[in-house]
Amino acid sequence: MIKVNRQGEVWVFAEQHDGKLEDISIEILGRAGELASKLGVKVAAAVLGENVAESAEKLIHFGADNIYLAEHPLLGYYQTCSYAKILCEMINKYQPQIVLYGASPVGRDLAPRVASAAKAGLTADCTDLQIGDHEDKKSGQIHKNLLLQIRPAFGGNIIATIINYDRWPQMATVREGVMPMPLPNVGRKGKIIRHPVHLTHSDLPLEILREHKREKKVNLKTSRIIVAGGAGLGSRENFRLVWDLANCLGAAPGATRAAVDLGFIDRDHQIGQTGTTVRPSLYVAVGISGAIQHQAGMNASQKIIAVNSDPTAPIFNIAHYKIVGDLNVVVPMMIKAIKERA
Amino acid sequence: MAYNCVVLIKQVPDTKRITGEAMNADGTVNRAALPAIFNPEDLNALELAIQIKEKFGGTVTAITMGLPAAAKILRESLYRGADDAILLTDKRAAASDTLATSYILSCAIKKLKYDILLCGRQAIDGDTAQVGPQTAEKLGIPQITYVEQLIELNNQTIIVRRNTGAGWQEVKAQLPVLLTVMDDANEPRVGNAKRLMKYKDVLAPAEITPDSGIDIKELEKKGLLIKQWSLDDIGADLNWCGRDGSPTKVHRIQSVVLTAKESKTVEPNQAGITNMIHELIIDKTIS
Ligand SMILES: Cc1cc2nc3c(=O)[nH]c(=O)nc-3n(C[C@H](O)[C@H](O)[C@H](O)COP(=O)(O)OP(=O)(O)OC[C@H]3O[C@@H](n4cnc5c(N)ncnc54)[C@H](O)[C@@H]3O)c2cc1C
């Protein structure tokens, strides 16, 4: 735990695999920069790995003022204990006021370990971060300029804002896809500060015997248009309608968890709280009821078309174009209209 | 070689079953109206522990921190195959965040003999996935998160397959270790009828009111009393427990309000749909 430190920087743990930076880290860096400028402090990234100096440069282009770089052969592979040890050392030395991580499998494995060792607070899976004041109802004391850590809770049914006013750094993991990517500026200059690494084999208690990487079947996050199907499609065969509509729109096919669980389509296509979060220009929801957990992953879409036979389906509450009707009739009409216009 | 497994379990409101009755007039969730259930992935952790016991011998101890009512999931653990159950309950532990919770759990676990600690990947009320890793850190042992399969257990080494999000990894570690278990690791068994008969009268002291006529001593003699520990029993430092021990505090809670946006109703006929597509082409949503 470090003391409240108003001069402290805003940090992002920059996740990389084999020297390639993860998008989530860049997304967070964009927001971290905004938070830092509100606080009048610098924004920095902590980079751990082997041969990662190139990632460090890239992070500067995306907005980092300072890079804290720990390079060592034993950091080549991510391991909880070694990464937590080095990151804790860095935090103790440089005393950042905020440390942000992606809510990725690595971020969610690492951040709690660091929080426990640092005896600091941690909020999981934030969908928004802001700076604001907090009044302690009991003492009447006002804590100014805290990190407001905003996240869905209770299965997505409530939105909680969490703060930490005494045991810093203020730390949070952030959901992938909820913050827009900043644009790079290759002329940007920043400082690289090397952190000396001393690790022994006892800091690496796991031995990675084998690894299998699976290519994602679809990249939902970068698609401008998504056509998503739900349980209303009825069968894997009928899910073809979603693929057909997606094809003629140049869109990526998405799905609800119900559709995935029913075997209509692969899990990589799932959108929502436990799937991918997307913010396309156009989202077409076909045979989707619009459960809160699904909405959590798509309600930031710029335009939403909903096709559902039930006029009371919650998806209609957030749709810009509401089509109450049988998808088996409506979707072919959409395909026809697009083909005729194009 | 036999292994002592300790499973960390939690009773949670069933957030999957939020229906009309569970919503207050102002749109907030009425937690009291939701049934309290065994956190689903904790059942997968318990199942893995029981499978280890069946294959290699040893013991399974289930431990939970919560209100006296949480004794219910301890009984369910006994029905399924746990040998021992411990209820950590203390008013001063209320409002603990994940850091304080893991501190309290680690104090209790230090009193136990263990080779493998198991917990579910995450609980469905908070979805934080933090208490497992934080407990491992407090105990100074390694963690292996997102476990989907036990591959080998041999003397003091364990090999498991973990999900990395982008595929999987097989990792090896020396015991003791903490595993967080995913829902696709196994199919949790239901309670066994014989065990149910044996343990159905098991109670935790906190569940027994003075006027119930139940003799605690008698229950204990029959082996039907759940172990119950307070913060004093586990030697916890109160500065690290409950609200005072929790760095994170709630600033605000809002219910999810569905935003009524500018919207159009489109007739489900070719003319209506062609019109809509045309509009989307004009405003360059569709190119
Ligand atoms: C912890 C948790 C996490 C979750 N995470 C996610 C997640 O990440 N993503 C997700 O999607 N869900 C998630 N869910 C599940 C979610 O609660 C819903 O169960 C799911 O989104 C429902 O999917 P659906 O809309 O396809 O199915 P349903 O709710 O069954 O809806 C089907 C819809 O199709 C309509 N329909 C049927 N036939 C036709 C027809 N012929 N023409 C037109 N319309 C028709 C029906 O009117 C209905 O509205 C999660 C749940 C929990 C508890």
XYZ file of C-alpha atoms and ligand atoms in Angstrom:
682
model
C 0.000 0.000 0.000
C 1.196 3.483 -0.776
C -0.074 6.719 0.727
C -2.416 9.084 -1.061
C -0.110 10.705 -3.554
C -1.649 13.505 -5.586
C 1.450 13.915 -7.741
C 1.445 10.251 -8.693
C 1.119 9.310 -12.354
C -1.674 7.362 -14.019
C -0.334 3.958 -15.076
C -1.416 1.286 -17.486
C -0.058 -2.239 -17.277
C 0.803 -2.865 -20.936
C 0.003 -6.458 -21.781
C 1.988 -8.008 -24.612
C 2.389 -11.501 -25.952
C 5.550 -12.349 -27.901
C 6.310 -8.653 -28.175
C 2.889 -7.815 -29.618
C 0.866 -5.322 -27.603
C -2.712 -6.212 -26.793
C -5.401 -3.813 -28.080
C -6.937 -3.592 -24.630
C -3.803 -1.920 -23.250
C -3.947 0.758 -25.954
C -7.661 1.308 -25.388
C -7.021 1.912 -21.686
C -4.050 4.133 -22.418
C -6.400 6.467 -24.306
C -8.668 6.890 -21.284
C -5.710 6.983 -18.877
C -4.416 10.013 -20.784
C -7.735 11.820 -20.295
C -7.769 10.995 -16.573
C -4.162 12.149 -16.201
C -4.802 15.476 -17.894
C -7.768 16.094 -15.570
C -5.472 15.423 -12.629
C -2.592 17.418 -14.123
C -0.163 14.505 -13.976
C 1.678 12.323 -16.479
C 0.419 9.103 -17.989
C 2.746 6.128 -18.071
C 2.833 2.463 -19.044
C 4.587 -0.411 -17.319
C 6.000 -2.890 -19.832
C 7.380 -6.255 -18.704
C 8.849 -8.871 -21.000
C 11.777 -9.882 -23.134
C 12.742 -7.767 -26.168
C 9.809 -5.417 -25.743
C 11.478 -2.069 -26.376
C 9.506 -1.775 -29.624
C 6.212 -2.026 -27.735
C 7.498 0.725 -25.486
C 7.987 3.042 -28.493
C 4.520 2.233 -29.751
C 2.970 3.080 -26.371
C 4.605 6.508 -26.561
C 2.937 7.043 -29.943
C -0.386 6.138 -28.369
C 0.000 8.697 -25.614
C 2.330 7.497 -22.833
C 4.661 10.177 -21.411
C 6.811 7.703 -19.516
C 7.496 4.026 -19.998
C 8.702 1.901 -17.119
C 10.459 -0.953 -18.830
C 11.499 -4.246 -17.247
C 13.254 -6.517 -19.736
C 14.574 -9.921 -18.772
C 14.648 -13.400 -20.332
C 12.694 -14.758 -17.335
C 9.887 -12.297 -18.149
C 9.560 -13.695 -21.673
C 6.579 -15.765 -20.609
C 3.835 -14.350 -18.450
C 3.742 -15.876 -14.990
C 1.722 -14.527 -12.106
C 4.416 -14.462 -9.430
C 7.301 -13.020 -11.455
C 5.179 -10.317 -13.063
C 3.504 -9.422 -9.751
C 6.861 -9.133 -8.026
C 8.334 -6.736 -10.595
C 5.183 -4.664 -10.912
C 4.965 -4.295 -7.110
C 8.573 -3.128 -7.020
C 7.815 -0.520 -9.664
C 4.685 0.681 -7.857
C 6.547 1.030 -4.568
C 9.359 2.916 -6.216
C 7.401 5.328 -8.403
C 4.159 5.603 -6.394
C 1.557 6.012 -9.162
C -1.866 7.176 -7.961
C -3.763 4.977 -10.424
C -2.865 1.618 -12.007
C -5.133 0.165 -14.718
C -5.131 -3.319 -16.245
C -7.101 -4.940 -19.034
C -9.794 -7.302 -17.743
C -8.203 -9.989 -19.913
C -7.290 -13.450 -18.619
C -3.782 -12.125 -17.837
C -5.004 -8.864 -16.270
C -7.525 -10.694 -14.095
C -4.845 -13.152 -12.980
C -2.199 -10.518 -12.237
C -4.094 -7.546 -10.785
C -5.527 -9.314 -7.696
C -2.104 -10.752 -6.869
C -0.570 -7.261 -7.049
C -3.457 -5.726 -5.082
C -3.073 -8.292 -2.316
C 0.698 -7.838 -2.082
C 0.360 -4.051 -2.169
C -2.615 -4.180 0.258
C -4.427 -1.848 -2.109
C -7.958 -1.833 -3.496
C -8.963 -3.308 -6.839
C -12.212 -3.096 -8.803
C -12.845 -5.734 -11.450
C -14.205 -5.357 -14.947
C -14.908 -1.628 -15.152
C -16.847 -0.332 -18.125
C -16.160 3.331 -17.420
C -13.624 5.399 -15.472
C -13.963 9.020 -14.440
C -12.514 11.500 -11.988
C -14.830 12.847 -9.299
C -15.288 13.730 -5.642
C -16.643 11.534 -2.885
C -18.305 12.667 0.295
C -17.922 10.352 3.254
C -21.447 10.407 4.697
C -20.262 9.564 8.207
C -17.473 12.093 8.652
C -18.699 14.634 6.120
C -15.190 14.686 4.703
C -14.877 15.291 0.971
C -12.245 13.366 -0.946
C -11.459 15.223 -4.127
C -10.419 13.942 -7.541
C -10.741 10.222 -6.984
C -10.899 7.551 -9.642
C -14.561 6.632 -10.086
C -14.517 2.933 -10.972
C -17.774 2.166 -12.717
C -18.889 -1.404 -13.347
C -21.960 -3.540 -13.788
C -22.671 -5.784 -10.822
C -25.224 -8.332 -9.794
C -25.382 -10.044 -13.148
C -25.560 -6.693 -14.931
C -28.693 -5.512 -13.168
C -27.067 -2.625 -11.352
C -24.222 -0.234 -12.061
C -21.905 0.332 -9.118
C -19.375 3.125 -8.764
C -16.494 2.143 -6.514
C -13.846 4.406 -4.999
C -10.736 4.019 -2.879
C -9.713 7.110 -0.954
C -7.051 5.881 1.420
C -5.064 2.836 0.391
C -3.517 3.656 -2.933
C -2.777 3.102 -5.734
C -6.356 3.131 -6.984
C -6.525 0.075 -9.216
C -9.031 -1.375 -11.651
C -9.285 -3.860 -14.463
C -11.118 -2.563 -17.529
C -13.305 -4.496 -19.937
C -12.092 -4.992 -23.422
C -13.809 -2.982 -26.156
C -15.557 -0.401 -23.980
C -13.079 2.417 -24.530
C -12.289 3.684 -28.015
C -8.772 3.218 -29.387
C -6.717 6.424 -29.449
C -5.017 7.380 -32.713
C -1.239 7.043 -32.843
C 1.031 10.016 -33.333
C 4.429 8.800 -34.508
C 6.067 12.136 -33.756
C 5.306 11.904 -30.042
C 8.231 11.805 -27.633
C 8.389 10.100 -24.289
C 10.879 8.842 -21.778
C 11.876 5.233 -21.223
C 12.903 4.406 -17.674
C 14.524 1.018 -17.251
C 13.762 -0.961 -14.132
C 16.455 -3.436 -13.052
C 15.181 -7.016 -12.850
C 16.396 -9.536 -10.313
C 14.518 -12.803 -10.521
C 15.358 -16.272 -9.343
C 13.673 -19.529 -10.225
C 11.661 -19.398 -7.016
C 9.843 -16.409 -8.525
C 8.656 -18.697 -11.327
C 6.876 -21.546 -9.539
C 5.022 -22.750 -12.636
C 6.479 -24.664 -15.493
C 4.651 -24.238 -18.786
C 4.790 -27.650 -20.426
C 2.698 -27.118 -23.527
C 0.734 -24.350 -25.083
C -1.927 -24.298 -27.737
C -3.062 -21.085 -29.398
C -6.387 -21.001 -31.100
C -7.084 -18.500 -33.845
C -10.229 -16.505 -33.160
C -12.787 -17.327 -35.800
C -14.111 -13.801 -36.065
C -13.007 -10.316 -35.212
C -16.131 -8.666 -33.910
C -14.372 -5.707 -32.386
C -13.179 -4.185 -35.632
C -16.367 -4.793 -37.620
C -18.343 -1.727 -38.661
C -21.519 -3.730 -39.003
C -22.615 -6.742 -36.952
C -25.592 -8.986 -37.606
C -26.327 -10.955 -34.468
C -28.736 -13.839 -34.039
C -30.450 -15.249 -30.978
C -32.405 -18.267 -29.862
C -35.259 -17.029 -32.074
C -33.467 -18.455 -35.127
C -34.562 -21.858 -33.896
C -31.818 -24.043 -35.373
C -28.264 -24.103 -36.638
C -29.603 -24.499 -40.189
C -31.879 -21.500 -39.882
C -28.995 -19.461 -38.437
C -27.910 -19.353 -42.101
C -30.217 -16.323 -42.372
C -27.854 -14.407 -40.079
C -24.812 -15.439 -42.146
C -26.582 -14.490 -45.391
C -27.604 -11.060 -44.142
C -24.115 -10.497 -42.716
C -22.520 -11.495 -46.028
C -24.505 -9.086 -48.119
C -23.781 -6.247 -45.640
C -20.076 -7.073 -45.330
C -20.786 -7.595 -41.652
C -19.508 -9.961 -38.968
C -21.966 -12.497 -37.537
C -22.573 -12.296 -33.795
C -24.772 -14.225 -31.384
C -26.347 -14.327 -27.946
C -25.234 -16.777 -25.328
C -28.467 -18.691 -25.792
C -27.702 -19.161 -29.502
C -24.166 -20.293 -28.665
C -25.367 -22.680 -25.962
C -27.881 -24.143 -28.399
C -25.004 -24.884 -30.780
C -26.162 -22.514 -33.548
C -22.706 -20.925 -33.801
C -19.244 -20.988 -32.209
C -18.555 -19.262 -28.863
C -16.121 -16.801 -30.488
C -19.187 -15.015 -31.851
C -20.833 -14.378 -28.470
C -21.602 -10.775 -27.640
C -22.381 -9.557 -24.150
C -21.223 -9.504 -20.594
C -19.440 -12.837 -20.872
C -18.605 -12.444 -24.533
C -17.181 -9.633 -26.623
C -18.152 -5.998 -26.157
C -18.769 -4.237 -29.462
C -19.582 -0.727 -30.617
C -20.246 -0.936 -34.368
C -21.919 1.689 -36.560
C -24.801 -0.707 -37.131
C -26.020 -3.644 -35.039
C -28.791 -5.831 -36.398
C -30.381 -7.971 -33.660
C -32.367 -10.874 -35.091
C -34.487 -13.068 -32.820
C -32.801 -11.619 -29.724
C -34.842 -10.758 -26.637
C -32.331 -8.204 -25.355
C -31.416 -9.550 -21.914
C -29.405 -7.132 -19.815
C -26.288 -9.319 -20.163
C -26.557 -9.150 -23.934
C -27.207 -5.415 -23.950
C -24.087 -4.902 -21.833
C -22.041 -5.950 -24.856
C -23.790 -3.987 -27.607
C -25.753 -1.006 -26.297
C -23.030 1.434 -27.344
C -23.725 0.602 -31.008
C -24.460 3.756 -33.001
C -27.568 2.349 -34.700
C -29.548 -0.713 -33.704
C -32.116 -2.565 -35.811
C -34.192 -5.128 -33.914
C -36.264 -7.863 -35.512
C -38.476 -9.710 -33.070
C -41.992 -11.134 -33.181
C -42.651 -10.114 -29.586
C -43.466 -6.378 -29.362
C -42.605 -6.391 -25.639
C -39.051 -7.767 -26.121
C -36.609 -5.541 -24.160
C -34.372 -5.179 -27.235
C -36.953 -2.714 -28.583
C -36.197 -0.336 -25.697
C -32.774 0.383 -27.160
C -33.476 -0.117 -30.864
C -33.498 2.764 -33.351
C -35.412 0.736 -35.931
C -38.049 -1.570 -34.498
C -39.386 -4.299 -36.715
C -42.081 -6.377 -35.052
C -42.422 -9.464 -37.172
C -41.297 -12.972 -38.035
C -37.584 -13.021 -38.748
C -38.122 -15.715 -41.394
C -40.084 -13.167 -43.386
C -38.262 -9.964 -42.451
C -34.649 -11.060 -42.960
C -35.151 -12.210 -46.586
C -36.862 -8.859 -47.235
C -33.814 -7.063 -45.847
C -31.496 -9.107 -48.048
C -33.641 -8.335 -51.071
C -33.697 -4.593 -50.290
C -29.909 -4.452 -49.921
C -29.262 -6.417 -53.104
C -31.593 -4.170 -55.070
C -30.047 -0.958 -53.790
C -26.430 -1.985 -54.198
C -0.192 -40.477 -1.850
C -3.220 -38.829 -0.272
C -4.049 -35.136 -0.570
C -5.824 -32.691 1.681
C -8.070 -30.442 -0.378
C -9.712 -27.303 0.974
C -12.510 -25.811 -1.122
C -13.510 -22.163 -0.735
C -17.216 -21.801 -1.422
C -19.708 -18.934 -1.395
C -23.432 -18.571 -1.104
C -24.724 -16.083 -3.673
C -28.049 -14.626 -4.753
C -29.233 -16.330 -7.903
C -28.669 -13.445 -10.300
C -29.762 -15.611 -13.209
C -33.291 -15.661 -11.922
C -34.068 -12.023 -11.650
C -37.754 -11.831 -12.351
C -40.416 -9.185 -11.848
C -40.815 -10.048 -8.191
C -37.151 -9.470 -7.520
C -37.281 -5.908 -8.786
C -38.275 -2.995 -6.551
C -40.605 -0.297 -7.858
C -37.645 2.018 -8.433
C -36.000 -0.552 -10.669
C -33.412 -1.747 -8.150
C -32.897 -5.390 -7.281
C -34.529 -6.721 -4.149
C -31.840 -9.138 -3.020
C -34.026 -10.622 -0.326
C -36.447 -11.869 -2.987
C -33.753 -13.841 -4.782
C -33.049 -17.418 -3.789
C -29.586 -17.975 -2.256
C -27.635 -20.674 -4.073
C -24.280 -22.454 -4.106
C -22.099 -20.370 -6.414
C -22.123 -22.468 -9.612
C -18.380 -22.635 -10.310
C -17.675 -23.444 -6.642
C -19.572 -26.663 -7.310
C -17.031 -27.449 -10.046
C -14.217 -26.794 -7.559
C -15.853 -29.085 -4.998
C -16.378 -31.778 -7.640
C -12.700 -31.684 -8.605
C -11.692 -31.991 -4.940
C -13.978 -34.985 -4.437
C -12.587 -36.639 -7.570
C -9.051 -36.165 -6.224
C -10.079 -37.767 -2.929
C -11.709 -40.704 -4.714
C -8.667 -41.342 -6.864
C -5.799 -40.655 -4.474
C -7.320 -40.642 -0.997
C -7.170 -37.765 1.442
C -9.758 -35.314 2.690
C -12.053 -32.586 1.415
C -12.870 -29.624 3.653
C -15.386 -27.002 2.540
C -15.079 -23.552 4.038
C -17.252 -20.497 3.584
C -17.400 -17.012 5.003
C -20.872 -15.608 5.303
C -24.041 -15.259 7.297
C -25.268 -18.191 9.415
C -27.608 -19.090 6.516
C -24.545 -19.990 4.440
C -24.361 -23.214 6.490
C -26.807 -24.499 3.893
C -24.105 -24.794 1.219
C -21.811 -26.478 3.739
C -24.484 -29.136 4.268
C -24.787 -29.474 0.496
C -21.013 -30.004 0.347
C -21.275 -32.785 2.906
C -24.066 -34.447 0.878
C -21.844 -34.387 -2.182
C -18.749 -35.801 -0.511
C -16.923 -33.287 1.705
C -15.574 -34.705 4.972
C -15.544 -31.535 6.960
C -17.215 -28.133 6.829
C -16.274 -24.819 8.391
C -18.426 -21.709 8.708
C -16.597 -18.428 9.172
C -19.157 -16.034 10.504
C -18.703 -12.804 12.396
C -20.589 -9.503 12.300
C -17.275 -7.656 12.157
C -16.541 -9.297 8.815
C -19.546 -7.612 7.176
C -18.852 -5.273 4.232
C -15.490 -6.901 3.553
C -14.252 -6.311 0.016
C -12.183 -8.929 -1.802
C -8.957 -7.889 -0.067
C -10.450 -8.189 3.444
C -12.253 -11.407 2.517
C -9.069 -13.024 1.279
C -7.252 -11.910 4.426
C -9.901 -13.521 6.635
C -9.960 -16.718 4.564
C -6.174 -16.937 4.654
C -6.182 -16.667 8.476
C -8.616 -19.573 8.652
C -6.760 -21.687 6.080
C -3.518 -21.263 8.023
C -5.146 -23.328 10.761
C -5.745 -26.210 8.362
C -3.535 -28.820 6.748
C -3.750 -28.484 2.988
C -2.054 -29.516 -0.228
C -4.506 -28.110 -2.751
C -6.850 -25.148 -2.351
C -9.688 -24.944 -4.824
C -12.246 -22.289 -5.625
C -14.598 -21.467 -8.460
C -13.245 -19.129 -11.115
C -15.630 -16.400 -10.012
C -18.862 -15.791 -8.105
C -21.954 -14.727 -10.025
C -22.850 -11.834 -7.699
C -19.673 -9.807 -8.084
C -17.962 -11.608 -10.994
C -14.611 -10.302 -9.718
C -12.487 -13.500 -9.764
C -10.247 -11.812 -7.183
C -10.619 -13.691 -3.908
C -8.821 -16.838 -5.113
C -5.628 -15.120 -6.339
C -5.603 -12.782 -3.342
C -5.914 -15.685 -0.906
C -3.028 -17.467 -2.643
C -0.889 -14.346 -2.349
C -1.658 -13.994 1.360
C -0.629 -17.617 1.909
C 2.478 -17.206 -0.245
C 1.555 -20.052 -2.581
C 1.248 -20.105 -6.384
C -2.110 -19.855 -8.129
C -3.290 -21.516 -11.295
C -6.384 -19.761 -12.622
C -9.018 -20.972 -15.151
C -8.329 -24.662 -14.647
C -10.305 -26.850 -17.042
C -8.693 -30.241 -16.438
C -6.516 -32.071 -13.934
C -3.968 -34.010 -15.924
C -1.641 -35.487 -13.354
C -1.065 -35.543 -9.640
C 2.085 -37.277 -8.533
C 3.774 -36.947 -5.157
C 4.167 -33.224 -4.684
C 3.608 -32.114 -8.273
C 0.423 -31.247 -10.101
C -0.152 -30.788 -13.828
C -3.302 -29.061 -15.031
C -4.649 -27.614 -18.220
C -5.742 -23.996 -17.959
C -7.717 -21.867 -20.346
C -5.737 -18.834 -21.495
C -8.609 -17.172 -23.327
C -6.724 -17.627 -26.594
C -6.290 -21.381 -26.225
C -4.853 -23.472 -23.425
C -1.684 -24.190 -21.481
C -0.501 -27.215 -19.586
C 1.286 -26.099 -16.443
C 3.132 -27.935 -13.713
C 3.579 -26.769 -10.127
C 4.763 -28.035 -6.784
C 2.150 -28.310 -4.047
C 0.735 -26.508 -2.219
C -1.111 -24.577 -4.889
C -4.431 -22.770 -5.332
C -6.597 -23.622 -8.345
C -9.528 -21.618 -9.670
C -11.848 -23.947 -11.539
C -13.974 -23.232 -14.616
C -17.490 -24.479 -15.241
C -16.443 -26.754 -18.089
C -13.948 -28.649 -15.907
C -16.535 -31.244 -14.916
C -20.185 -32.040 -14.311
C -20.815 -31.584 -10.563
C -22.549 -34.545 -8.973
C -25.726 -34.176 -6.989
C -25.965 -35.151 -3.336
C -25.756 -38.822 -2.516
C -28.859 -40.241 -0.784
C -26.882 -42.076 1.903
C -24.837 -39.009 2.727
C -27.970 -36.898 2.720
C -29.503 -39.144 5.390
C -26.276 -39.008 7.376
C -25.831 -35.244 7.294
C -29.331 -33.830 6.963
C -29.484 -32.825 10.633
C -26.113 -31.118 10.588
C -26.254 -27.558 11.912
C -23.898 -24.717 12.617
C -24.083 -23.259 16.143
C -25.203 -19.907 14.691
C -28.302 -21.567 13.237
C -29.448 -22.873 16.609
C -31.666 -20.556 18.633
C -31.811 -21.055 22.412
C -35.531 -21.905 22.290
C -35.187 -24.554 19.589
C -34.632 -27.264 22.163
C -31.603 -28.520 20.264
C -28.712 -29.606 22.465
C -25.473 -28.413 20.861
C -23.323 -30.759 22.960
C -25.434 -33.707 21.895
C -25.181 -32.689 18.225
C -21.417 -32.353 18.521
C -21.118 -35.790 20.083
C -22.959 -37.263 17.103
C -20.601 -35.440 14.736
C -23.436 -33.317 13.390
C -22.092 -29.898 14.308
C -20.480 -27.712 11.670
C -17.273 -26.082 12.875
C -17.890 -22.396 13.334
C -15.116 -19.848 13.663
C -15.207 -16.166 14.545
C -12.503 -13.639 13.701
C -11.097 -14.188 17.205
C -10.901 -17.939 16.659
C -8.679 -17.473 13.621
C -6.575 -14.723 15.192
C -7.501 -12.161 12.531
C -6.293 -8.571 12.968
C -9.480 -6.507 12.923
C -7.724 -3.657 11.120
C -7.715 -5.838 8.021
C -11.301 -7.068 8.290
C -14.739 -5.742 7.414
C -15.325 -2.188 6.286
C -12.153 -0.839 7.913
C -10.060 -3.487 6.238
C -11.527 -2.780 2.812
C -9.863 -0.175 0.593
C -12.704 -0.183 -1.925
C -15.951 1.522 -0.945
C -19.210 2.003 -2.778
C -19.642 5.546 -4.029
C -22.958 5.035 -5.773
C -25.351 2.336 -6.966
C -27.641 2.906 -9.908
C -30.150 0.541 -11.346
C -29.792 -0.043 -15.033
C -32.258 2.257 -16.716
C -33.111 1.431 -20.265
C -32.528 4.510 -22.342
C -35.382 5.443 -24.583
C -33.678 6.642 -27.724
C -35.039 8.220 -30.835
C -36.647 5.295 -32.551
C -38.758 4.387 -35.527
C -41.186 1.588 -36.028
C -40.674 -0.114 -39.358
C -43.552 -1.997 -40.954
C -42.630 -5.647 -41.489
C -43.279 -5.472 -45.222
C -41.031 -4.967 -48.228
C -41.875 -1.274 -48.623
C -41.093 -0.462 -44.977
C -37.850 -2.412 -45.003
C -36.635 -1.051 -48.344
C -37.295 2.428 -47.003
C -35.207 1.751 -43.889
C -32.303 0.332 -45.905
C -32.456 3.368 -48.164
C -32.218 5.670 -45.160
C -29.196 3.797 -43.858
C -27.464 4.045 -47.209
C -28.103 7.786 -47.393
C -26.685 8.448 -43.930
C -23.698 6.235 -44.892
C -24.312 3.623 -42.170
C -24.391 1.076 -44.979
C -21.971 1.646 -47.829
C -23.989 -14.204 -15.635
C -24.640 -14.216 -16.979
C -23.908 -13.836 -18.079
C -24.500 -13.812 -19.335
N -23.760 -13.392 -20.393
C -24.364 -13.278 -21.595
C -23.657 -12.773 -22.723
O -22.467 -12.450 -22.660
N -24.313 -12.658 -23.888
C -25.622 -13.004 -24.030
O -26.158 -12.847 -25.130
N -26.304 -13.526 -22.998
C -25.703 -13.670 -21.791
N -26.414 -14.204 -20.757
C -27.728 -14.813 -21.042
C -28.858 -13.819 -21.112
O -29.374 -13.631 -19.809
C -29.990 -14.347 -22.005
O -30.395 -15.599 -21.544
C -29.621 -14.456 -23.474
O -29.004 -13.278 -23.925
C -30.879 -14.717 -24.271
O -30.551 -14.946 -25.598
P -31.625 -14.775 -26.741
O -32.090 -13.376 -26.800
O -31.008 -15.345 -27.969
O -32.768 -15.795 -26.336
P -34.260 -15.554 -25.784
O -34.245 -14.712 -24.588
O -34.837 -16.903 -25.704
O -34.926 -14.716 -26.923
C -35.304 -15.218 -28.163
C -36.115 -14.131 -28.839
O -36.425 -14.536 -30.148
C -37.728 -14.078 -30.464
N -38.260 -14.921 -31.531
C -38.581 -16.232 -31.489
N -39.022 -16.652 -32.699
C -38.975 -15.590 -33.520
C -39.297 -15.393 -34.889
N -39.734 -16.400 -35.658
N -39.148 -14.167 -35.408
C -38.684 -13.143 -34.647
N -38.366 -13.266 -33.352
C -38.492 -14.483 -32.788
C -38.490 -14.216 -29.178
O -39.597 -13.313 -29.166
C -37.442 -13.846 -28.137
O -37.500 -12.463 -27.807
C -25.840 -14.218 -19.497
C -26.561 -14.618 -18.385
C -25.994 -14.612 -17.143
C -26.813 -15.009 -15.974
